[in-house]
Amino acid sequence: MFIIILGAPGSGKGTVSKLLSEMVDVKHISTGDMFRQEISKDNRTGRLVNRYISKGLLVPDEIVNNIIVEIINNNEKGLILDGYPRTINQAKFLEKVLHEKHRQIDKVFNLDINDQEIIYRTEKRRICSNTECGEIYNLEFKKPLEFNTCDKCGEALFHRDDDKKRIIQNRLELYHKRSKEIVSYYENKGLLTNIKLNLNENITKKELKKYLK
Ligand code: ADP
Ligand code: ZN
């Protein structure tokens, strides 16, 4: 099963993807997380993508597409795609790759949230620094039990540099410019479902289950 998650930066794509990944038992891949891992390894790809990410700009399609093909080839069962595709060019490329494998996109979820809420959430968002874990917290409504420490694995939490206010505003502006075309692209194909995240994960899960049928 191939499911795409669309939504503004900080809209909860990671959270929904994790839930879905457990529910349908396919891997969750976040292009943003993946890039951050490369950046922390300070390798060639990392340095290349960081030139764009640190400014809140999109990484060029060609770079992202090349990475995605490999991931799809390694995950025949399917994927929850979080953060990809982000442009029509990427969407068409993905379609071509899946088509060649006689596969298709099964569902597209679009997360509904307003900017004010996003700025508030990203300022309070903290992420587990253990890349194997990557649990997402929020200092307001999903606090870790112990200060700055992951409940699941005990590693330290961090605040993404690009979640800080000045950069998040850039990312949001870019998102609004770009998102309309990709949302309507999937809407026209009849694949899109708009969902609103509930702070209670069980409620969100029930919602998702309903739409998966
Ligand atoms: P968010 O969705 O919260 O903006 P992500 O963690 O998904 O953040 O991505 C962080 C950054 O990585 C983006 O701002 C962008 O620079 C880059 N990025 C991630 N996915 C893509 C993609 N599919 N195409 C281009 N750039 C991407
Ligand atoms: Zn953790």
Coordinates of N, CA and C and ligand atoms in Angstrom, one line a residue:
M1 N 0.8 -1.2 0.0 CA 0.0 0.0 0.0 C 0.9 1.3 0.0
F2 N 0.6 2.2 -0.9 CA 1.3 3.5 -0.9 C 0.4 4.6 -0.6
I3 N 0.7 5.2 0.6 CA -0.1 6.3 1.1 C 0.7 7.6 1.1
I4 N 0.1 8.7 0.7 CA 0.8 10.0 0.7 C 0.2 10.9 1.8
I5 N 1.1 11.5 2.6 CA 0.6 12.5 3.6 C 0.9 13.9 3.2
L6 N 0.0 14.7 2.9 CA 0.2 16.1 2.6 C -0.2 17.0 3.8
G7 N 0.5 18.1 3.9 CA 0.1 19.0 5.0 C 1.2 20.0 5.2
A8 N 0.9 21.2 5.8 CA 1.9 22.2 6.1 C 3.0 21.7 7.0
P9 N 4.1 22.4 7.0 CA 5.2 22.1 8.0 C 4.6 22.2 9.4
G10 N 4.8 21.2 10.2 CA 4.3 21.3 11.5 C 2.8 20.9 11.7
S11 N 2.2 20.4 10.6 CA 0.8 20.0 10.7 C 0.5 18.7 11.3
G12 N 1.6 17.9 11.6 CA 1.4 16.6 12.2 C 1.6 15.4 11.2
K13 N 2.3 15.7 10.1 CA 2.5 14.6 9.1 C 3.2 13.4 9.8
G14 N 4.2 13.8 10.6 CA 5.0 12.7 11.2 C 4.1 11.8 12.1
T15 N 3.3 12.5 12.9 CA 2.4 11.8 13.9 C 1.4 10.9 13.1
V16 N 0.8 11.4 12.1 CA -0.2 10.6 11.4 C 0.5 9.5 10.6
S17 N 1.7 9.8 10.1 CA 2.4 8.7 9.4 C 2.7 7.6 10.3
K18 N 3.2 7.9 11.5 CA 3.5 6.8 12.4 C 2.3 6.0 12.8
L19 N 1.2 6.6 13.0 CA 0.0 5.9 13.3 C -0.4 5.0 12.1
L20 N -0.4 5.5 10.9 CA -0.7 4.7 9.7 C 0.2 3.6 9.5
S21 N 1.5 3.9 9.7 CA 2.5 2.8 9.5 C 2.2 1.6 10.4
E22 N 1.8 1.9 11.6 CA 1.4 0.8 12.5 C 0.2 0.1 12.0
M23 N -0.8 0.9 11.6 CA -2.1 0.3 11.2 C -2.0 -0.6 10.0
V24 N -1.3 -0.1 8.9 CA -1.3 -0.9 7.7 C 0.0 -1.7 7.5
D25 N 0.9 -1.6 8.5 CA 2.1 -2.3 8.5 C 3.0 -2.2 7.3
V26 N 3.2 -0.9 6.9 CA 4.3 -0.6 5.9 C 5.1 0.5 6.5
K27 N 6.3 0.6 6.0 CA 7.3 1.6 6.6 C 6.9 3.0 6.3
H28 N 7.3 3.9 7.2 CA 7.0 5.3 7.1 C 8.4 6.0 6.7
I29 N 8.3 6.7 5.6 CA 9.5 7.4 5.2 C 9.3 8.9 5.1
S30 N 10.0 9.7 5.9 CA 9.9 11.1 5.9 C 11.2 11.7 5.2
T31 N 11.0 12.4 4.1 CA 12.1 12.9 3.4 C 12.9 13.9 4.3
G32 N 12.1 14.7 5.0 CA 12.7 15.7 5.9 C 13.6 15.0 7.0
D33 N 13.1 13.9 7.6 CA 13.9 13.2 8.6 C 15.2 12.6 7.9
M34 N 14.9 12.1 6.7 CA 16.0 11.4 6.0 C 17.1 12.5 5.7
F35 N 16.7 13.6 5.3 CA 17.7 14.7 5.0 C 18.5 15.1 6.2
R36 N 17.7 15.2 7.3 CA 18.4 15.6 8.6 C 19.4 14.6 9.0
Q37 N 19.1 13.3 8.8 CA 20.1 12.3 9.1 C 21.4 12.5 8.3
E38 N 21.2 12.7 7.0 CA 22.3 12.9 6.1 C 23.1 14.1 6.6
I39 N 22.4 15.2 6.9 CA 23.1 16.4 7.4 C 23.9 16.1 8.6
S40 N 23.4 15.3 9.5 CA 24.1 15.1 10.8 C 25.3 14.2 10.5
K41 N 25.2 13.4 9.5 CA 26.4 12.6 9.1 C 27.5 13.4 8.4
D42 N 27.0 14.6 8.0 CA 27.9 15.5 7.3 C 28.6 14.9 6.0
N43 N 27.8 14.1 5.3 CA 28.3 13.5 4.1 C 27.9 14.4 2.9
R44 N 28.2 13.9 1.7 CA 28.1 14.7 0.5 C 26.6 15.2 0.3
T45 N 25.7 14.2 0.3 CA 24.3 14.5 0.2 C 23.8 15.5 1.3
G46 N 24.3 15.2 2.5 CA 23.9 16.1 3.6 C 24.3 17.5 3.4
R47 N 25.5 17.7 3.0 CA 26.0 19.1 2.7 C 25.3 19.8 1.6
L48 N 25.0 18.9 0.6 CA 24.2 19.4 -0.6 C 22.8 19.9 -0.2
V49 N 22.1 19.0 0.5 CA 20.7 19.4 0.8 C 20.6 20.5 1.9
N50 N 21.6 20.6 2.7 CA 21.6 21.6 3.8 C 21.6 23.0 3.3
R51 N 22.2 23.2 2.1 CA 22.2 24.5 1.5 C 20.8 25.0 1.2
Y52 N 19.9 24.1 1.0 CA 18.5 24.5 0.7 C 17.7 24.5 2.0
I53 N 17.8 23.4 2.8 CA 17.0 23.3 4.0 C 17.2 24.4 5.0
S54 N 18.5 24.7 5.2 CA 18.8 25.7 6.2 C 18.1 27.1 5.9
K55 N 17.8 27.3 4.6 CA 17.1 28.6 4.3 C 15.6 28.4 4.2
G56 N 15.1 27.2 4.5 CA 13.7 26.9 4.3 C 13.3 26.7 2.9
L57 N 14.2 26.5 2.0 CA 13.9 26.2 0.6 C 13.7 24.8 0.3
L58 N 13.1 24.4 -0.8 CA 12.9 23.0 -1.2 C 14.2 22.5 -1.8
V59 N 14.5 21.3 -1.5 CA 15.6 20.6 -2.2 C 15.2 20.4 -3.7
P60 N 16.1 20.6 -4.6 CA 15.7 20.4 -6.0 C 15.1 19.0 -6.3
D61 N 14.1 18.9 -7.2 CA 13.4 17.7 -7.5 C 14.3 16.5 -7.9
E62 N 15.3 16.8 -8.7 CA 16.2 15.7 -9.2 C 16.9 15.0 -8.0
I63 N 17.3 15.7 -7.1 CA 18.0 15.1 -5.9 C 17.0 14.2 -5.1
V64 N 15.8 14.8 -4.8 CA 14.8 14.1 -4.1 C 14.4 12.8 -4.8
N65 N 14.1 13.0 -6.1 CA 13.6 11.9 -6.9 C 14.6 10.7 -6.9
N66 N 15.8 11.0 -7.1 CA 16.8 10.0 -7.1 C 16.8 9.2 -5.9
I67 N 16.7 9.9 -4.8 CA 16.7 9.2 -3.5 C 15.5 8.3 -3.3
I68 N 14.3 8.8 -3.7 CA 13.1 8.1 -3.6 C 13.0 6.8 -4.4
V69 N 13.5 6.8 -5.6 CA 13.5 5.6 -6.4 C 14.1 4.5 -5.6
E70 N 15.2 4.8 -5.0 CA 15.9 3.7 -4.3 C 15.1 3.2 -3.1
I71 N 14.5 4.1 -2.4 CA 13.7 3.7 -1.3 C 12.5 2.8 -1.7
I72 N 11.8 3.2 -2.8 CA 10.7 2.4 -3.3 C 11.2 1.0 -3.7
N73 N 12.3 1.0 -4.4 CA 12.8 -0.3 -4.8 C 13.1 -1.2 -3.6
N74 N 13.4 -0.6 -2.5 CA 13.7 -1.4 -1.3 C 12.5 -1.7 -0.4
N75 N 11.4 -1.2 -0.8 CA 10.1 -1.4 0.0 C 9.0 -1.8 -0.9
E76 N 9.0 -2.9 -1.5 CA 8.0 -3.4 -2.4 C 6.6 -3.5 -1.8
K77 N 6.6 -3.7 -0.5 CA 5.3 -3.8 0.2 C 4.5 -2.5 0.2
G78 N 5.2 -1.4 0.1 CA 4.5 -0.2 0.2 C 5.2 0.8 1.1
L79 N 4.7 2.0 1.2 CA 5.3 3.1 2.1 C 4.2 4.1 2.5
I80 N 4.5 4.7 3.6 CA 3.7 5.9 4.0 C 4.7 7.0 3.6
L81 N 4.4 7.8 2.6 CA 5.3 8.9 2.2 C 4.9 10.2 2.8
D82 N 5.8 10.7 3.6 CA 5.6 11.9 4.4 C 6.6 12.9 3.9
G83 N 6.1 14.0 3.3 CA 7.0 15.0 2.8 C 7.4 14.8 1.3
Y84 N 6.9 13.8 0.7 CA 7.1 13.5 -0.7 C 5.8 12.9 -1.3
P85 N 5.4 13.3 -2.5 CA 5.9 14.4 -3.3 C 5.5 15.8 -2.8
R86 N 6.2 16.8 -3.2 CA 5.9 18.1 -2.8 C 5.7 19.1 -3.9
T87 N 6.0 18.6 -5.1 CA 5.8 19.4 -6.3 C 5.2 18.5 -7.4
I88 N 4.5 19.1 -8.4 CA 3.9 18.3 -9.4 C 4.9 17.5 -10.1
N89 N 6.1 18.0 -10.3 CA 7.1 17.3 -11.0 C 7.4 16.0 -10.2
Q90 N 7.5 16.1 -8.9 CA 7.8 14.9 -8.0 C 6.6 14.0 -8.1
A91 N 5.4 14.5 -8.1 CA 4.2 13.7 -8.2 C 4.1 12.8 -9.4
K92 N 4.5 13.5 -10.6 CA 4.4 12.8 -11.8 C 5.5 11.7 -11.9
F93 N 6.7 12.1 -11.3 CA 7.8 11.1 -11.3 C 7.4 9.9 -10.5
L94 N 6.8 10.1 -9.3 CA 6.4 9.0 -8.5 C 5.4 8.1 -9.2
E95 N 4.5 8.7 -9.9 CA 3.5 8.0 -10.6 C 4.1 7.1 -11.7
K96 N 5.1 7.6 -12.3 CA 5.8 6.9 -13.4 C 6.5 5.7 -12.7
V97 N 7.2 5.9 -11.6 CA 8.0 4.9 -11.0 C 7.1 3.8 -10.5
L98 N 5.9 4.1 -9.9 CA 5.0 3.1 -9.4 C 4.4 2.4 -10.6
H99 N 4.0 3.1 -11.6 CA 3.4 2.5 -12.8 C 4.3 1.4 -13.4
E100 N 5.6 1.7 -13.5 CA 6.5 0.7 -14.0 C 6.5 -0.6 -13.2
K101 N 6.2 -0.4 -11.9 CA 6.1 -1.6 -11.0 C 4.7 -2.2 -10.9
H102 N 3.8 -1.7 -11.7 CA 2.4 -2.1 -11.7 C 1.8 -1.8 -10.3
R103 N 2.2 -0.7 -9.7 CA 1.7 -0.3 -8.4 C 1.0 1.1 -8.6
Q104 N 0.4 1.5 -7.5 CA -0.3 2.8 -7.6 C -0.4 3.4 -6.2
I105 N -0.8 4.7 -6.2 CA -1.0 5.4 -5.0 C -2.4 5.0 -4.5
D106 N -2.5 4.5 -3.3 CA -3.8 4.1 -2.8 C -4.7 5.2 -2.2
K107 N -4.0 6.1 -1.6 CA -4.7 7.1 -0.8 C -3.8 8.3 -0.5
V108 N -4.4 9.5 -0.5 CA -3.7 10.7 -0.1 C -4.4 11.4 1.0
F109 N -3.8 11.6 2.1 CA -4.4 12.3 3.2 C -3.8 13.7 3.3
N110 N -4.7 14.7 3.4 CA -4.3 16.1 3.5 C -4.6 16.7 4.9
L111 N -3.6 17.1 5.6 CA -3.9 17.6 7.0 C -4.3 19.0 7.0
D112 N -5.4 19.3 7.7 CA -6.0 20.6 7.7 C -5.7 21.3 9.0
I113 N -5.0 22.4 8.9 CA -4.6 23.2 10.1 C -4.3 24.6 9.7
N114 N -4.5 25.6 10.6 CA -4.2 27.0 10.2 C -2.8 27.4 10.7
D115 N -2.3 28.5 10.1 CA -0.9 28.9 10.3 C -0.6 29.2 11.8
Q116 N -1.6 29.9 12.4 CA -1.3 30.3 13.8 C -1.0 29.1 14.6
E117 N -1.9 28.1 14.4 CA -1.7 26.8 15.2 C -0.3 26.2 14.9
I118 N 0.1 26.3 13.6 CA 1.3 25.7 13.2 C 2.5 26.4 13.9
I119 N 2.5 27.7 13.9 CA 3.6 28.4 14.5 C 3.7 28.1 15.9
Y120 N 2.6 28.0 16.6 CA 2.5 27.7 18.0 C 3.1 26.3 18.2
R121 N 2.6 25.3 17.4 CA 3.0 23.9 17.6 C 4.5 23.7 17.3
T122 N 5.0 24.3 16.2 CA 6.4 24.1 15.9 C 7.4 24.7 16.9
E123 N 6.9 25.8 17.5 CA 7.7 26.4 18.6 C 7.9 25.5 19.8
K124 N 6.8 24.7 20.0 CA 6.8 23.8 21.2 C 7.2 22.4 20.8
R125 N 7.4 22.2 19.5 CA 7.7 20.8 19.1 C 9.2 20.4 19.5
R126 N 9.3 19.2 20.1 CA 10.6 18.7 20.4 C 10.7 17.2 19.8
I127 N 11.8 16.8 19.3 CA 12.0 15.5 18.7 C 13.1 14.7 19.3
C128 N 12.9 13.4 19.5 CA 13.9 12.6 20.0 C 15.1 12.6 19.1
S129 N 16.3 12.8 19.7 CA 17.5 12.8 18.9 C 18.0 11.5 18.4
N130 N 17.5 10.4 19.0 CA 17.8 9.1 18.5 C 17.0 8.8 17.2
T131 N 17.8 8.7 16.1 CA 17.1 8.6 14.8 C 16.3 7.3 14.6
E132 N 16.7 6.3 15.3 CA 16.0 5.0 15.3 C 14.6 5.2 15.9
C133 N 14.5 6.2 16.8 CA 13.3 6.4 17.6 C 12.4 7.5 17.0
G134 N 13.0 8.7 17.1 CA 12.4 9.9 16.4 C 11.0 10.3 17.0
E135 N 10.7 9.9 18.2 CA 9.4 10.2 18.8 C 9.2 11.7 18.8
I136 N 8.0 12.2 18.6 CA 7.7 13.6 18.5 C 6.9 14.0 19.7
Y137 N 7.4 15.1 20.4 CA 6.7 15.6 21.6 C 6.3 17.0 21.4
N138 N 5.5 17.5 22.3 CA 5.1 18.9 22.3 C 5.0 19.4 23.7
L139 N 5.7 20.5 24.0 CA 5.8 20.9 25.4 C 4.5 21.3 26.0
E140 N 3.5 21.6 25.1 CA 2.2 21.9 25.6 C 1.3 20.7 25.8
F141 N 1.1 19.9 24.7 CA 0.1 18.9 24.8 C 0.6 17.5 24.7
K142 N 1.9 17.3 24.5 CA 2.5 15.9 24.6 C 3.8 16.0 25.3
K143 N 3.8 16.4 26.5 CA 5.1 16.6 27.3 C 5.8 15.3 27.6
P144 N 7.1 15.3 27.5 CA 7.8 14.1 28.0 C 7.7 14.0 29.5
L145 N 7.8 12.8 30.1 CA 7.6 12.7 31.5 C 8.8 13.4 32.2
E146 N 10.0 13.3 31.6 CA 11.1 13.9 32.3 C 11.6 15.0 31.4
F147 N 12.1 16.1 31.9 CA 12.5 17.3 31.1 C 13.5 16.9 30.0
N148 N 13.1 17.2 28.8 CA 14.0 17.1 27.6 C 14.5 15.6 27.4
T149 N 13.7 14.7 27.8 CA 14.1 13.3 27.7 C 13.0 12.4 27.0
C150 N 13.4 11.6 26.1 CA 12.4 10.8 25.4 C 11.9 9.7 26.3
D151 N 10.6 9.6 26.4 CA 9.9 8.6 27.2 C 10.2 7.2 26.7
K152 N 10.4 7.0 25.4 CA 10.5 5.7 24.8 C 11.9 5.2 25.0
C153 N 13.0 6.0 24.7 CA 14.3 5.5 24.7 C 15.3 6.2 25.6
G154 N 14.9 7.3 26.2 CA 15.7 8.0 27.2 C 16.8 8.9 26.6
E155 N 16.8 9.1 25.3 CA 17.7 10.0 24.7 C 17.2 11.5 24.8
A156 N 18.1 12.4 24.6 CA 17.7 13.8 24.7 C 16.8 14.3 23.5
L157 N 16.0 15.3 23.8 CA 15.1 15.8 22.8 C 15.8 17.1 22.2
F158 N 15.4 17.4 21.0 CA 15.9 18.7 20.4 C 14.8 19.5 19.7
H159 N 15.1 20.7 19.5 CA 14.2 21.6 18.7 C 14.8 21.9 17.4
R160 N 14.1 21.5 16.3 CA 14.7 21.6 15.0 C 15.0 23.1 14.7
D161 N 16.2 23.4 14.1 CA 16.6 24.7 13.8 C 15.5 25.4 12.9
D162 N 15.0 24.6 11.9 CA 14.1 25.2 11.0 C 12.7 25.2 11.6
D163 N 12.5 24.8 12.8 CA 11.2 25.1 13.5 C 11.2 26.4 14.2
K164 N 12.3 27.1 14.2 CA 12.3 28.4 15.0 C 11.6 29.4 14.1
K165 N 11.0 30.4 14.8 CA 10.0 31.2 14.2 C 10.3 31.8 12.9
R166 N 11.5 32.4 12.7 CA 11.8 33.1 11.5 C 11.8 32.1 10.3
I167 N 12.3 31.0 10.5 CA 12.4 30.0 9.4 C 11.0 29.3 9.1
I168 N 10.3 29.1 10.2 CA 9.0 28.5 10.0 C 8.1 29.4 9.1
Q169 N 8.3 30.7 9.3 CA 7.4 31.6 8.5 C 7.8 31.5 7.0
N170 N 9.1 31.4 6.8 CA 9.5 31.1 5.4 C 8.9 29.9 4.8
R171 N 9.0 28.8 5.6 CA 8.5 27.5 5.2 C 7.0 27.5 4.9
L172 N 6.3 28.3 5.8 CA 4.8 28.4 5.6 C 4.5 29.1 4.3
E173 N 5.2 30.2 4.1 CA 5.0 31.0 2.9 C 5.2 30.2 1.6
L174 N 6.3 29.5 1.6 CA 6.6 28.6 0.5 C 5.5 27.5 0.4
Y175 N 5.1 27.0 1.5 CA 4.1 25.9 1.5 C 2.8 26.4 0.8
H176 N 2.4 27.6 1.2 CA 1.1 28.1 0.7 C 1.2 28.3 -0.8
K177 N 2.4 28.8 -1.3 CA 2.6 29.0 -2.7 C 2.4 27.7 -3.5
R178 N 3.0 26.6 -2.9 CA 3.2 25.4 -3.6 C 2.1 24.4 -3.4
S179 N 1.4 24.4 -2.2 CA 0.6 23.3 -1.8 C -0.7 23.2 -2.7
K180 N -1.2 24.3 -3.1 CA -2.5 24.3 -3.8 C -2.4 23.4 -5.0
E181 N -1.4 23.5 -5.8 CA -1.3 22.7 -7.0 C -1.2 21.2 -6.7
I182 N -0.5 20.9 -5.7 CA -0.4 19.4 -5.4 C -1.6 18.9 -4.8
V183 N -2.3 19.7 -4.0 CA -3.5 19.2 -3.4 C -4.6 19.0 -4.5
S184 N -4.7 20.0 -5.4 CA -5.7 19.9 -6.4 C -5.4 18.8 -7.4
Y185 N -4.1 18.5 -7.6 CA -3.6 17.4 -8.4 C -4.2 16.1 -8.0
Y186 N -4.1 15.8 -6.7 CA -4.7 14.6 -6.2 C -6.2 14.6 -6.0
E187 N -6.7 15.8 -5.7 CA -8.1 16.0 -5.6 C -8.8 15.6 -7.0
N188 N -8.2 16.1 -8.0 CA -8.7 15.7 -9.4 C -8.7 14.3 -9.7
K189 N -7.7 13.6 -9.1 CA -7.6 12.1 -9.3 C -8.5 11.4 -8.4
G190 N -9.2 12.1 -7.5 CA -10.2 11.4 -6.6 C -9.5 10.6 -5.5
L191 N -8.3 11.0 -5.2 CA -7.5 10.3 -4.2 C -7.5 11.0 -2.8
L192 N -7.9 12.2 -2.8 CA -7.6 13.0 -1.6 C -8.7 12.9 -0.5
T193 N -8.2 12.8 0.7 CA -9.1 13.0 1.9 C -8.5 14.0 2.8
N194 N -9.4 15.0 3.1 CA -8.9 16.0 4.1 C -9.2 15.5 5.5
I195 N -8.2 15.6 6.4 CA -8.4 15.2 7.8 C -7.9 16.3 8.7
K196 N -8.6 16.4 9.9 CA -8.2 17.3 10.9 C -7.6 16.4 12.0
L197 N -6.4 16.8 12.5 CA -5.8 16.0 13.5 C -6.5 16.3 14.9
N198 N -6.7 15.2 15.6 CA -7.2 15.4 16.9 C -6.1 15.2 17.9
L199 N -6.0 16.0 19.0 CA -4.9 15.9 19.9 C -4.9 14.5 20.6
N200 N -6.1 13.9 20.6 CA -6.2 12.5 21.1 C -5.9 11.6 20.0
E201 N -4.8 10.9 20.1 CA -4.3 10.0 19.0 C -5.3 8.9 18.7
N202 N -6.0 8.4 19.7 CA -7.0 7.4 19.5 C -8.2 7.8 18.6
I203 N -8.5 9.1 18.8 CA -9.6 9.6 17.9 C -9.1 9.7 16.5
T204 N -7.9 10.2 16.3 CA -7.3 10.3 15.0 C -7.2 9.0 14.3
K205 N -6.8 8.0 15.1 CA -6.7 6.6 14.6 C -8.1 6.1 14.1
K206 N -9.1 6.4 14.8 CA -10.5 5.9 14.4 C -10.8 6.6 13.1
E207 N -10.5 7.9 13.0 CA -10.8 8.7 11.8 C -10.1 8.0 10.6
L208 N -8.8 7.7 10.8 CA -8.0 7.2 9.7 C -8.6 5.8 9.3
K209 N -8.9 5.0 10.3 CA -9.5 3.7 10.0 C -10.7 3.8 9.1
K210 N -11.5 4.7 9.4 CA -12.8 4.9 8.7 C -12.4 5.2 7.2
Y211 N -11.4 6.1 7.0 CA -11.1 6.5 5.6 C -10.3 5.4 4.8
L212 N -9.7 4.5 5.6 CA -8.9 3.5 4.9 C -9.8 2.4 4.2
K213 N -11.0 2.3 4.7 CA -11.9 1.3 4.2 C -12.3 1.6 2.7
Ligands
ADP1 P1 8.1 20.2 7.0 O1 7.2 19.4 6.3 O2 7.8 20.3 8.5 O3 8.5 21.5 6.3 P2 10.1 18.3 6.6 O4 10.8 17.7 7.7 O5 9.2 17.5 5.8 O6 9.5 19.6 7.1 O7 11.2 18.8 5.6 C1 12.2 19.7 6.0 C2 12.9 20.3 4.8 O8 13.4 19.3 3.9 C3 11.9 21.1 3.9 O9 11.8 22.4 4.3 C4 12.7 21.0 2.5 O10 13.7 22.0 2.5 C5 13.3 19.7 2.5 N1 12.4 18.6 1.9 C6 11.8 17.6 2.5 N2 11.1 16.9 1.6 C7 11.3 17.5 0.4 C8 10.8 17.2 -0.9 N3 10.0 16.2 -1.2 N4 11.2 18.0 -1.9 C9 12.0 19.1 -1.7 N5 12.5 19.4 -0.5 C10 12.1 18.6 0.6
ZN2 ZN 13.4 8.3 21.7

